[in-house]
Coordinates of C-alpha atoms in Angstrom, one line a residue:
X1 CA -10.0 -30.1 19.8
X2 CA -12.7 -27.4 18.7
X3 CA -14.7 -28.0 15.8
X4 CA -17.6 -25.9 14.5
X5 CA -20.6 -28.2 15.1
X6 CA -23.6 -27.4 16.7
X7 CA -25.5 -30.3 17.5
X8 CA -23.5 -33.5 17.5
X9 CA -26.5 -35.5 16.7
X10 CA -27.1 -33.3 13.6
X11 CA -23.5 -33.2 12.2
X12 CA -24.7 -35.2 9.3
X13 CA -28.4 -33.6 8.4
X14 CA -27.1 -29.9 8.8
X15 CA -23.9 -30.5 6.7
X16 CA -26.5 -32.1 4.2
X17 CA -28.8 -29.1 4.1
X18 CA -25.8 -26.7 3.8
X19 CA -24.7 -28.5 0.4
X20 CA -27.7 -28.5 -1.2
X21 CA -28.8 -24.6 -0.2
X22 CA -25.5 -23.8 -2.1
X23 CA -26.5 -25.9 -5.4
X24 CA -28.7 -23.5 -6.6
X25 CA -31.9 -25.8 -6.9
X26 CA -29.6 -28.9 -8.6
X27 CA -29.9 -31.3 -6.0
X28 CA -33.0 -32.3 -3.2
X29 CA -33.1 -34.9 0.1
X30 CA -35.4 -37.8 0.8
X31 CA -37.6 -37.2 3.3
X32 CA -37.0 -39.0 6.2
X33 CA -34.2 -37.1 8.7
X34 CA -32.3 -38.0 10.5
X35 CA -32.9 -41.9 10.0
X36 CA -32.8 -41.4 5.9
X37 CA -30.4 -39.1 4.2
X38 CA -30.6 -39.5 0.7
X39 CA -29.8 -36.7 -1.5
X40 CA -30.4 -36.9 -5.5
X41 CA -30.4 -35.3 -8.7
X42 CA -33.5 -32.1 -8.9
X43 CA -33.6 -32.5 -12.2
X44 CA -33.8 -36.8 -12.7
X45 CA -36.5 -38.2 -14.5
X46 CA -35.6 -42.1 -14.7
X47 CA -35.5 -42.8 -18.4
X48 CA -31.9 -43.8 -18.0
X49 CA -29.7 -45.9 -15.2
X50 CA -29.6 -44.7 -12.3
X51 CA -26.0 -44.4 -10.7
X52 CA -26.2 -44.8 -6.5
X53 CA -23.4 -45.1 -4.4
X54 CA -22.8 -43.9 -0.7
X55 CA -21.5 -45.0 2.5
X56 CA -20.5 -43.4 6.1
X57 CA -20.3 -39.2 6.3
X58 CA -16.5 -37.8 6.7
X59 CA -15.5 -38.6 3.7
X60 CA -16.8 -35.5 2.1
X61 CA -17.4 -34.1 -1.1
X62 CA -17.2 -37.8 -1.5
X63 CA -20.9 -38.7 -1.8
X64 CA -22.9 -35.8 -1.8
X65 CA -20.5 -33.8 -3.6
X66 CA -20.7 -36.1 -6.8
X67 CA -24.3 -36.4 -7.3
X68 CA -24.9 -34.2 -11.0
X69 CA -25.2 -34.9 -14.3
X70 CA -22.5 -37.7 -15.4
X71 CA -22.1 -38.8 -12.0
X72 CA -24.1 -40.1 -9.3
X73 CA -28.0 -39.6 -9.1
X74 CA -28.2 -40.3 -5.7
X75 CA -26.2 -40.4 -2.9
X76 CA -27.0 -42.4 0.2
X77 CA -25.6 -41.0 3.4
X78 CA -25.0 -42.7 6.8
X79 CA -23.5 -41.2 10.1
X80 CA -19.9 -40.2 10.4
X81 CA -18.0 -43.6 9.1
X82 CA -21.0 -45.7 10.0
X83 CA -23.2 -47.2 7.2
X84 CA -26.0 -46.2 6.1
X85 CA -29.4 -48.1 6.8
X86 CA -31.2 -50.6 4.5
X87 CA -34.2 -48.4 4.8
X88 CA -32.2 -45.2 3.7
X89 CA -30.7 -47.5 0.4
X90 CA -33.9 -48.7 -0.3
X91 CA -35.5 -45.3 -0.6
X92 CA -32.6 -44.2 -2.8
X93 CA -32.8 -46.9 -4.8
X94 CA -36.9 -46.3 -5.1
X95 CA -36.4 -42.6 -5.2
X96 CA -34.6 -42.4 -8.4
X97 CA -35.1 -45.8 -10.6
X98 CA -37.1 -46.8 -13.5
X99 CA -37.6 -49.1 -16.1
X100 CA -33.6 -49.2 -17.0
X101 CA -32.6 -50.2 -13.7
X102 CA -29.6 -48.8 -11.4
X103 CA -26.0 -49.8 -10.4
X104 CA -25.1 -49.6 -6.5
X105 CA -21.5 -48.9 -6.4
X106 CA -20.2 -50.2 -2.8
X107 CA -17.0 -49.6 -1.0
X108 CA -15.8 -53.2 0.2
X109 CA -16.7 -52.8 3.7
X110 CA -18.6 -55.0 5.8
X111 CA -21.5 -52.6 6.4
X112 CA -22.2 -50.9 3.2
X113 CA -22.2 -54.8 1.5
X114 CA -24.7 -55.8 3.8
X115 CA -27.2 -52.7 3.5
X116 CA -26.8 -51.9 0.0
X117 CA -26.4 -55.5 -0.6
X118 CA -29.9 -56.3 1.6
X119 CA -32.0 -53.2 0.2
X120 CA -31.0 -54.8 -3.6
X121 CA -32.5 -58.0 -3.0
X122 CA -35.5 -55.7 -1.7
X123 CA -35.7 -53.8 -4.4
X124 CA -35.1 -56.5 -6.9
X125 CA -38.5 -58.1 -5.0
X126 CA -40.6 -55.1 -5.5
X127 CA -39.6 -55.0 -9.6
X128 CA -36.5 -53.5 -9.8
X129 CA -33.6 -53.9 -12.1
X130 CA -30.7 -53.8 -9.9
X131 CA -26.6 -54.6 -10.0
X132 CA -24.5 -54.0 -7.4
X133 CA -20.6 -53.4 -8.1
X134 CA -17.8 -53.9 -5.3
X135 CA -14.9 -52.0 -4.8
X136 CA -11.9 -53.2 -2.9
X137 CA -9.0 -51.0 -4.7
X138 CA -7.2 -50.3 -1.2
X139 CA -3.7 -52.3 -1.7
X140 CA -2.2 -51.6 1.7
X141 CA -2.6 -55.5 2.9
X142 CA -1.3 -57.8 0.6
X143 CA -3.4 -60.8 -0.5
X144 CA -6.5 -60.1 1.8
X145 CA -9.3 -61.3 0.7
X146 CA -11.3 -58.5 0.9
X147 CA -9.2 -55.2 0.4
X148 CA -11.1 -52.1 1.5
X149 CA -12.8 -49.8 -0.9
X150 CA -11.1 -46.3 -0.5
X151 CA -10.5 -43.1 -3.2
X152 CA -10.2 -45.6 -6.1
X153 CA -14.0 -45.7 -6.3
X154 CA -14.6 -42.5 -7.8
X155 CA -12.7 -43.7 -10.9
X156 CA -15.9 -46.4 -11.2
X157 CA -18.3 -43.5 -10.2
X158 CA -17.0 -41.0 -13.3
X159 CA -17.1 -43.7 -15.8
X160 CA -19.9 -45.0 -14.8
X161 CA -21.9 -42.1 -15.0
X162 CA -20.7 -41.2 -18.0
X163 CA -21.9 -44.6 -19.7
X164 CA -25.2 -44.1 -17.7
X165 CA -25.7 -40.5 -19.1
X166 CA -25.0 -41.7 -22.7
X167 CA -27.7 -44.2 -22.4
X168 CA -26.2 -47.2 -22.2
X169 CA -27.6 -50.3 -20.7
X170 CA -27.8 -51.7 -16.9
X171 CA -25.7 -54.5 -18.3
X172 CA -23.0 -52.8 -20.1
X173 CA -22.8 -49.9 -17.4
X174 CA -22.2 -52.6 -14.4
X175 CA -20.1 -55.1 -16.3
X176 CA -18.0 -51.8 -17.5
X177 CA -18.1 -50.6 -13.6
X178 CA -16.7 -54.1 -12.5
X179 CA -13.8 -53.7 -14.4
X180 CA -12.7 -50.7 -13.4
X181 CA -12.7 -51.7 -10.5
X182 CA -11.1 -54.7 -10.6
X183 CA -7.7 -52.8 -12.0
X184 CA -7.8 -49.5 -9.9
X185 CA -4.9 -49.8 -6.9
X186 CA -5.3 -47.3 -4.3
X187 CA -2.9 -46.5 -1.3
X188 CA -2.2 -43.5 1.1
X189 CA -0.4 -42.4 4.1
X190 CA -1.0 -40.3 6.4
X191 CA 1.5 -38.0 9.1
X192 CA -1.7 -37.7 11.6
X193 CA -5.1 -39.4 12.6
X194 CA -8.4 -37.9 12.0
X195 CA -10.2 -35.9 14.4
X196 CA -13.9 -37.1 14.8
X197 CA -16.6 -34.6 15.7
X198 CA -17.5 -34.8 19.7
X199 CA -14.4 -37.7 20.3
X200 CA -10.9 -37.2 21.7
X201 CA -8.1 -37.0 18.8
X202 CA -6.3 -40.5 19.1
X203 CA -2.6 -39.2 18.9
X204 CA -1.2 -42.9 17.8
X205 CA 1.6 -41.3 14.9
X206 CA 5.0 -39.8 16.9
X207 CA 6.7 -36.8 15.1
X208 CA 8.7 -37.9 12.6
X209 CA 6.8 -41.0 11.8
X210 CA 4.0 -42.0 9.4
X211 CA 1.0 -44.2 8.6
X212 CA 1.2 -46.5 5.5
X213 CA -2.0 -48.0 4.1
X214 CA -4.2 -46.6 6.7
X215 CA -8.4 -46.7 5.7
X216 CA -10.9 -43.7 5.2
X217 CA -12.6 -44.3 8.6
X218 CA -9.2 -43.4 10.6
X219 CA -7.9 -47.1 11.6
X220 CA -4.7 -47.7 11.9
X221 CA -2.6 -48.1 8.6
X222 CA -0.6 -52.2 8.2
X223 CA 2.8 -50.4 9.6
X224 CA 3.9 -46.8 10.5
X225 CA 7.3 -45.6 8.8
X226 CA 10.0 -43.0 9.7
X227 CA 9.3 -40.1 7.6
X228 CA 12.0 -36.8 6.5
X229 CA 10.7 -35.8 3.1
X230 CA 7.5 -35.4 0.6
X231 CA 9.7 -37.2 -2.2
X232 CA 10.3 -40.3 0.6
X233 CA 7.1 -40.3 1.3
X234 CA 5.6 -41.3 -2.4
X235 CA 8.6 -43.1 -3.2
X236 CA 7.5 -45.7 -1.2
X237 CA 3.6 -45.2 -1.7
X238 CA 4.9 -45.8 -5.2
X239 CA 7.2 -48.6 -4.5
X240 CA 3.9 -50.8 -2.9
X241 CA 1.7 -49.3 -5.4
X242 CA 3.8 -50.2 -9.0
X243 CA 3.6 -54.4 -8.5
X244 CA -0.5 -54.0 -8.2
X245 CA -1.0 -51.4 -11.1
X246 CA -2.0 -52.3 -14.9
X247 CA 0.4 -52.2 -18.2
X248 CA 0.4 -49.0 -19.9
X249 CA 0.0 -45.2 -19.2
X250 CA -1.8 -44.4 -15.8
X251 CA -4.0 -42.2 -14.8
X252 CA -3.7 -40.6 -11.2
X253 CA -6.6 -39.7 -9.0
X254 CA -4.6 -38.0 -6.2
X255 CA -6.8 -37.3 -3.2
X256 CA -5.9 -35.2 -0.1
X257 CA -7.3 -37.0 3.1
X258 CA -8.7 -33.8 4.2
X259 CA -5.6 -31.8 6.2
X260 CA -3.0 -31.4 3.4
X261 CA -2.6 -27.9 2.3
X262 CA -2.8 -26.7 -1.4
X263 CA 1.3 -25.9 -0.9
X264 CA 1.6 -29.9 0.3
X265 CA 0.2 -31.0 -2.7
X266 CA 1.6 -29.6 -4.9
X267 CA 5.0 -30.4 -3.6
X268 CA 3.5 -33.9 -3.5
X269 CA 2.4 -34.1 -7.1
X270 CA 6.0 -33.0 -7.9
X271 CA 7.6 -35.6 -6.4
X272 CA 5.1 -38.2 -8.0
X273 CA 6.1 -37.2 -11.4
X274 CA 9.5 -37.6 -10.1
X275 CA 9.1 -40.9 -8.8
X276 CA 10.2 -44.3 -10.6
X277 CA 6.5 -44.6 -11.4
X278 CA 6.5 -41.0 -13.0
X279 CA 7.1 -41.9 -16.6
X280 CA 4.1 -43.7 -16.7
X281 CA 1.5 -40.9 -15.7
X282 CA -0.1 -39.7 -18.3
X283 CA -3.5 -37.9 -16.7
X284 CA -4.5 -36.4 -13.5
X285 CA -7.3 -36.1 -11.4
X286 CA -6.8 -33.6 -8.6
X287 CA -4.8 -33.0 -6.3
X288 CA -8.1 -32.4 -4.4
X289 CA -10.0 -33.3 -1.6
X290 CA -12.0 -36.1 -2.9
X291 CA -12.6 -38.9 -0.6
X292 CA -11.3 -37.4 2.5
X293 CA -10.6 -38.8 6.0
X294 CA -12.3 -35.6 8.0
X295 CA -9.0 -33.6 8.8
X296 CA -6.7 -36.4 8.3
X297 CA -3.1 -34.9 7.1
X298 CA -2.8 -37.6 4.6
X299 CA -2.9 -38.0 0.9
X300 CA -4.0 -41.3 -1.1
X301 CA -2.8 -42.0 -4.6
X302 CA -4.9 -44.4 -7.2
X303 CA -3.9 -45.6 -10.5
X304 CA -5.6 -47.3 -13.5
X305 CA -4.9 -48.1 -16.9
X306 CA -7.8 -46.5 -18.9
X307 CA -9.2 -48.0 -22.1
X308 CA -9.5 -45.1 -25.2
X309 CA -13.3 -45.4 -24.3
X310 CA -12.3 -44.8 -19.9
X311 CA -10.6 -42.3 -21.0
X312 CA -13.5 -40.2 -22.9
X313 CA -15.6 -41.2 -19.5
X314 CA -13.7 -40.4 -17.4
X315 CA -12.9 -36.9 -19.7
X316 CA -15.9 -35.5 -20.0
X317 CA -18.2 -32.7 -18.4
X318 CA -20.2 -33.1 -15.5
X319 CA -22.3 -31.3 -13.4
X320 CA -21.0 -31.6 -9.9
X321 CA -18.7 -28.8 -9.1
X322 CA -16.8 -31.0 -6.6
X323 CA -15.0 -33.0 -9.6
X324 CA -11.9 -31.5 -10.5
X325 CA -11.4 -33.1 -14.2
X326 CA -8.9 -35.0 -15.8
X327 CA -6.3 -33.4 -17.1
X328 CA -3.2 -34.2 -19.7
X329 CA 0.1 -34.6 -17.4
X330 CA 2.6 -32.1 -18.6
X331 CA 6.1 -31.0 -18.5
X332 CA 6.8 -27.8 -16.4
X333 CA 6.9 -25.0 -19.6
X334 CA 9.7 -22.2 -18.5
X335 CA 9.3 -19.1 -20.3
X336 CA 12.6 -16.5 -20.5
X337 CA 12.6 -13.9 -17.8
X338 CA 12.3 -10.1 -19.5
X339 CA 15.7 -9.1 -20.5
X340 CA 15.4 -6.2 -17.7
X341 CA 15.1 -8.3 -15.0
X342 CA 17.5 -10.8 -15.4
X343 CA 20.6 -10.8 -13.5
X344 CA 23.6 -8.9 -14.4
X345 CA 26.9 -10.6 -14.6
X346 CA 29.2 -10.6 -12.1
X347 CA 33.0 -10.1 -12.3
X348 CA 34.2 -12.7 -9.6
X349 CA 36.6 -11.9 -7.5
X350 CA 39.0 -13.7 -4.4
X351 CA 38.8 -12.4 -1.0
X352 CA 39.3 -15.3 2.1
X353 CA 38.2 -12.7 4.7
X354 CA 35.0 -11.7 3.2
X355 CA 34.1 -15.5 2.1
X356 CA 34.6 -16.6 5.6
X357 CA 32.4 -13.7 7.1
X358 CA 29.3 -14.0 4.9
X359 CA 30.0 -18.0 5.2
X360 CA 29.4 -17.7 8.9
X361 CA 27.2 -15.5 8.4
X362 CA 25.1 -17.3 6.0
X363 CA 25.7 -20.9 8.7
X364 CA 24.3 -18.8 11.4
X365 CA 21.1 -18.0 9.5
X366 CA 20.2 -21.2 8.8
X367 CA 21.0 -22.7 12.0
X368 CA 19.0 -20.4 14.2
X369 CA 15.6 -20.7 11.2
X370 CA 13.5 -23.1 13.3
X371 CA 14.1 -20.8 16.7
X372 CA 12.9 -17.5 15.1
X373 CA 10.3 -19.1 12.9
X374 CA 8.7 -19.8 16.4
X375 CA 9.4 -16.6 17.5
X376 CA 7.9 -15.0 14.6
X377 CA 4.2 -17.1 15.2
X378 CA 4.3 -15.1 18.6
X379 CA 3.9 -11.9 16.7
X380 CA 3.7 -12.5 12.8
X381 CA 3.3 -15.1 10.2
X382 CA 5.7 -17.9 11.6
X383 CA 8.1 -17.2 8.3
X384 CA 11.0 -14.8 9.2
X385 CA 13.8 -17.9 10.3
X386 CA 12.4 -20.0 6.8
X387 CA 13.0 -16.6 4.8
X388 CA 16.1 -15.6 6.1
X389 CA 17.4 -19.4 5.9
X390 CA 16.2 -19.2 1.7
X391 CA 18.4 -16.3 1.5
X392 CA 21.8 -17.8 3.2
X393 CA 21.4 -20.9 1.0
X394 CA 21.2 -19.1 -2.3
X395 CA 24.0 -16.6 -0.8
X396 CA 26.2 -20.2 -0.3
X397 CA 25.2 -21.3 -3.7
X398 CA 26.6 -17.8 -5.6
X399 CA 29.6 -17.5 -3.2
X400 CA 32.2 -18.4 -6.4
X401 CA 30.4 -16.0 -8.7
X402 CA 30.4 -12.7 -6.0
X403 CA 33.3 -10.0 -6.5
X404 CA 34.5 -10.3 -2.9
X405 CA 37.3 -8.7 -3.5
X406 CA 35.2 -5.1 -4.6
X407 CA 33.1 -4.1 -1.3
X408 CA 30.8 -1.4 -3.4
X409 CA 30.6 -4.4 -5.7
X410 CA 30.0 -7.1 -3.5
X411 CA 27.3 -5.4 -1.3
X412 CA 25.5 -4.6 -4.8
X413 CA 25.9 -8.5 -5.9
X414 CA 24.7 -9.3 -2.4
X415 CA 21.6 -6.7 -2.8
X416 CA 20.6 -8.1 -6.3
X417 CA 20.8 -11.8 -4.9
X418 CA 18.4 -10.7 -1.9
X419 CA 15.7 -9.5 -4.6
X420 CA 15.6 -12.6 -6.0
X421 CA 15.7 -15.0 -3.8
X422 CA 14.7 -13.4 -0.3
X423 CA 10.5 -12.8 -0.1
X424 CA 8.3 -10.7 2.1
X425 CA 9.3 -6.9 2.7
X426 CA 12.3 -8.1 4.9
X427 CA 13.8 -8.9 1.4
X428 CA 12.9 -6.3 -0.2
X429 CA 14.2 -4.0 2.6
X430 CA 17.4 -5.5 3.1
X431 CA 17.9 -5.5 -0.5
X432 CA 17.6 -2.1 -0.6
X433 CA 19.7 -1.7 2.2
X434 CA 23.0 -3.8 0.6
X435 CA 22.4 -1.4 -2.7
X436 CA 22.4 2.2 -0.9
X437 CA 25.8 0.7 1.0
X438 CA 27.2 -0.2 -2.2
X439 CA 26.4 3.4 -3.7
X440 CA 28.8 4.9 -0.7
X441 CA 30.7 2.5 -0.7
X442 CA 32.0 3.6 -4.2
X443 CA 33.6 6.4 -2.6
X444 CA 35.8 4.1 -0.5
X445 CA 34.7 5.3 2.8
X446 CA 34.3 2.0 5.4
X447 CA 31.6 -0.6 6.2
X448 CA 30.1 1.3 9.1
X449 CA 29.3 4.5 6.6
X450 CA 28.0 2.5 4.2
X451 CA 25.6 0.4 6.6
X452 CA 24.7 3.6 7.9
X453 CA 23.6 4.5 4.6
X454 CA 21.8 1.7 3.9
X455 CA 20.2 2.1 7.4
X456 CA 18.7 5.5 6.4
X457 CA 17.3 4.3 3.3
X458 CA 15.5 1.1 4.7
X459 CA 13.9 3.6 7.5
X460 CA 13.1 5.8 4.7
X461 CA 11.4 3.4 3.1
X462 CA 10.0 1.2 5.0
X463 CA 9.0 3.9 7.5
X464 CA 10.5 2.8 10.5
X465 CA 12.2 4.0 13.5
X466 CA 13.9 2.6 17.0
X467 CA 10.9 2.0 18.5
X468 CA 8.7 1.0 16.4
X469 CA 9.5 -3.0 17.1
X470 CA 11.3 -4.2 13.6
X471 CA 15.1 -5.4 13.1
X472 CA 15.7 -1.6 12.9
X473 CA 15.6 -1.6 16.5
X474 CA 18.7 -3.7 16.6
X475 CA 20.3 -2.8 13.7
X476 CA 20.7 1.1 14.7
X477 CA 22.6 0.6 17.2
X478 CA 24.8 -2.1 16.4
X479 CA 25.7 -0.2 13.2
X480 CA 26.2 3.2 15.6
X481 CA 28.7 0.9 18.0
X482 CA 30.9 -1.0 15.0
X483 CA 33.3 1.7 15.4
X484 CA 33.8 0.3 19.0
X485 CA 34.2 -3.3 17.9
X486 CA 32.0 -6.0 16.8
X487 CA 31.6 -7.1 20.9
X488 CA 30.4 -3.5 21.2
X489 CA 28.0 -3.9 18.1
X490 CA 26.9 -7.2 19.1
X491 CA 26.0 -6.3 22.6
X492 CA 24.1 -3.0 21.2
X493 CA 22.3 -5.1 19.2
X494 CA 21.0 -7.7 21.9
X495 CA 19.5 -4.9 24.2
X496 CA 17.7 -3.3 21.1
X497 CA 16.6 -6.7 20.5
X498 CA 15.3 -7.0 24.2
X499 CA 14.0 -3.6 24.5
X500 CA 11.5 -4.9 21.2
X501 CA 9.2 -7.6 23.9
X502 CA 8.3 -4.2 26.0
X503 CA 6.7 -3.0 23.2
X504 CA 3.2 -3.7 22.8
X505 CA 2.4 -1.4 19.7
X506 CA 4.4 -1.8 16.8
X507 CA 4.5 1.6 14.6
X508 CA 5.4 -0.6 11.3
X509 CA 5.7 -4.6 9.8
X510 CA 3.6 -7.2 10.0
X511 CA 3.5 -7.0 14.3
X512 CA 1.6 -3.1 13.8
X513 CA -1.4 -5.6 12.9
X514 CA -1.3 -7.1 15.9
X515 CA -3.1 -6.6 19.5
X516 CA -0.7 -5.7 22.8
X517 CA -1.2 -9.2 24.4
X518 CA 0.2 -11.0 21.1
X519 CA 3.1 -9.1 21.0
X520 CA 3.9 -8.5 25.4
X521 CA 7.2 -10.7 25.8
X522 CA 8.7 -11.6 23.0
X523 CA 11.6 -10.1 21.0
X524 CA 10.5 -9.2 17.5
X525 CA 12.1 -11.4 14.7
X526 CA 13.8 -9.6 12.4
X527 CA 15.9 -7.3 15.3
X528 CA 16.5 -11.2 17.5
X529 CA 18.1 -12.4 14.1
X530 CA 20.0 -9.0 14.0
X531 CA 21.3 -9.7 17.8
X532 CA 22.2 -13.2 17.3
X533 CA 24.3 -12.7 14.2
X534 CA 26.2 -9.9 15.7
X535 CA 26.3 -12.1 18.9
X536 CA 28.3 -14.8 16.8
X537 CA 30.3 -13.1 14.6
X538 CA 31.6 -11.1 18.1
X539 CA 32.4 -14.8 19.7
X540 CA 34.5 -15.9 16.9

């Protein structure tokens, strides 16, 4: 897979210098590239403890990202999940300590225990007031004796600093550190490996599985799990996570491993206050990328009981940018719509004919979403089958409440469901196009004059034309042929549907964005959903 890298050698120093030029003078390096990467605090002068931690690049903004007031002073980092040197801790530890001493805060892996662990006992020979805290928060393996250190240890970072930039002691800094640490669990899963710069992808997770308990440095996780759902997915992250956690409210630190998008978390946040553990959250850190994986489509979730005194920690300002606060957990506040917008009542009304049309009509929809969502990446956003599938399933929710009986009334109940429910301009148009065929079809004339009408309206205003590669371009003539029959309207529809993948210039939508080549061979969306509806209704 292409990444943008330049020199694989200097993945880790050029990602370094590219942090600090954006920090605006707050933060420096060590000399000493490639072998030393240390980057600290601009502004330190060591008249309080120091706060170090670090570990193997990839994880990022995890540790570079943290060093600023309240947080770390210095971060040591080593190649991409490969420890850093007992040189390079030694120099952080030199590089920012003075009379009050520092605190190394270690993830539990072998490497950083023995480097950081080495350049203390250095630094403790040359005069230096060190402690060293270990964090093993990863729960995945039951009863290990050494858990992995994973997301959980930015919960010892926070407070930490904190204590450190109120002034208080080595001594009450690392025992406070310790405990932290001792009562944050940590878990995460994970529907895809990470990609490391320069190295082939291992593909080791099958579609429809995922990882449980997998680390930070892309090993495998202690089992992989069949996977459907966001909500199955943290109920059983939950499930592992709720015998390990402390008594009392919880807070969250909910880190995306580095691939999840903004829309996946949220959805996953959701479903964590939704889950058996939900009652018991009470604050939130993220959802954010905090100690990531590289691109890893993952999440981790850990939880700690905070004291009243964590809490103010792990609550207050810092200076890195990278830290996303802690926040009260809430209930979703629902505010009433404007009186003009919300929907009008609806006389209902029995009709078995028109029922069973927009049923099928609605089945078809949603049946056929996945094959025109990947028709619609050919030549647009990848969207049209997911937004015409949102619009049948709220259509089959309101069937008992439309006036089926009423046509004019039904196509304006349809038209005002559309708005609401249906997004993108294809919404918008065919709700416009339902309320123009109810206007005519006041006067009682038949379906075909009133989709006519609502034909000229949509090409009035959404400006397009046979030709011009939308659904119009199947609609037209399928509406022109219903006179004929629905077999004549369905099979009018499928050659304007064909005709749209010889056009290579679209004259309106999304596809008028696009170059030739993108569009050379494939049937637009909109009029292939137009085709195969017509298609179906004339088979049955």
């Amino acid at each position: 897979m292409s990444q943008f890298i330049n020199d694989k050698e200097q993945i880790v120093t050029q990602a370094i210098d590219g942090v600090l030029r954006n920090h605006n003078g707050e933060l420096k390096r060590l000399d000493g590239y490639p072998h030393i990467k240390v980057v600290t605090r601009a502004d330190w002068t060591p008249t309080r403890v120091a706060v170090i931690s670090g570990g193997g690049s990839g994880h990022e903004p995890s540790h570079a990202g943290f060093v600023g007031e309240g947080m770390l002073t210095a971060a040591v980092c080593g190649e991409v999940f490969a420890s850093p040197s007992v040189d390079a801790v030694l120099a952080g530890i030199l590089a920012v300590t003075g009379d009050p001493g520092c605190l190394l805060i270690v993830k539990n892996y072998t490497g950083d225990r023995l480097n950081f662990g080495l350049a203390a006992e250095r630094a403790r020979a040359l005069g230096h007031k060190v402690e060293m805290v270990i964090v093993g928060d990863d729960v995945a393996i039951p009863d290990i004796p050494q858990p992995r250190g994973v997301a959980g240890t930015l919960f010892v970072h926070k407070i930490a600093g904190a204590l450190a930039a109120s002034g208080a002691s080595l001594e009450v800094v690392a025992e406070t550190a310790s405990r932290v640490a001792r009562h944050t669990a940590s878990l995460g899963m994970s529907l895809d490996t990470c990609t490391v710069p320069g190295a082939e992808k291992e593909d080791r997770i099958a579609n429809g599985m995922a990882e449980l308990g997998l680390g930070i440095h892309g090993e495998p996780g202690i089992e992989q799990v069949a996977y459907s759902h966001a909500q199955e997915a943290i109920d059983l992250v939950t499930k592992r996570l709720e015998p390990c956690a402390s008594h009392g409210d919880l807070v969250v630190l909910f880190n995306n491993l580095g691939g999840c998008t903004p829309l996946e978390m949220g959805i996953l946040v959701d479903s964590l206050h939704n889950s058996r553990m939900g009652h018991r959250i009470r604050w939130m850190v993220g959802p954010a990328p905090l100690m990531t994986s590289l691109d890893m489509r993952g999440f981790s979730i850990s939880l700690y009981a905070p004291t009243t005194d964590d809490l103010k920690s792990l609550k207050s300002e810092v200076g890195p940018g990278n830290w996303p606060g802690c926040r009260d957990v809430g209930n979703v506040e629902i505010a009433v719509l404007p009186e003009d917008i919300r929907p009008v009542p609806m006389d209902p009304s029995s009709h078995a004919p028109s029922q069973q049309l927009i049923e099928r009509c609605c089945q078809v929809l949603i049946d056929n979403a996945t094959q025109l969502n990947e028709l619609d990446t050919k030549s647009g956003d990848g969207d049209t089958g997911s937004t015409l599938e949102t619009a049948a399933r709220a259509l089959q929710r309101r069937l008992d409440t439309l006036p089926l009986a009423d046509p004019a009334k039904l196509f304006h109940a349809i038209s005002q469901e559309l708005s609401q429910s249906m997004g993108g301009s294809s919404g918008v148009l065919l709700a416009i196009f339902f309320a123009a065929a109810g206007d005519t079809a006041k006067g009682g004339c038949g379906v075909q004059t009133a989709f006519s009408a609502g034909l000229e309206r949509i090409k009035q205003v959404g400006g397009a034309e046979v030709g011009d590669r939308t659904m119009v371009d199947a609609l037209e003539p399928a509406i022109a042929s219903l006179g004929h029959g629905m077999c004549a309207a369905a099979k009018a529809a499928r050659k304007g549907a064909d005709a749209t993948s010889q056009i290579t210039r679209a004259g309106a939508g999304r596809a008028s964005y696009l170059a030739a080549a993108s569009l050379a061979g494939h049937n637009d969306p909109g009029a292939e959903a137009v085709a195969i509806l017509f298609e179906t209704l004339a088979d049955d």
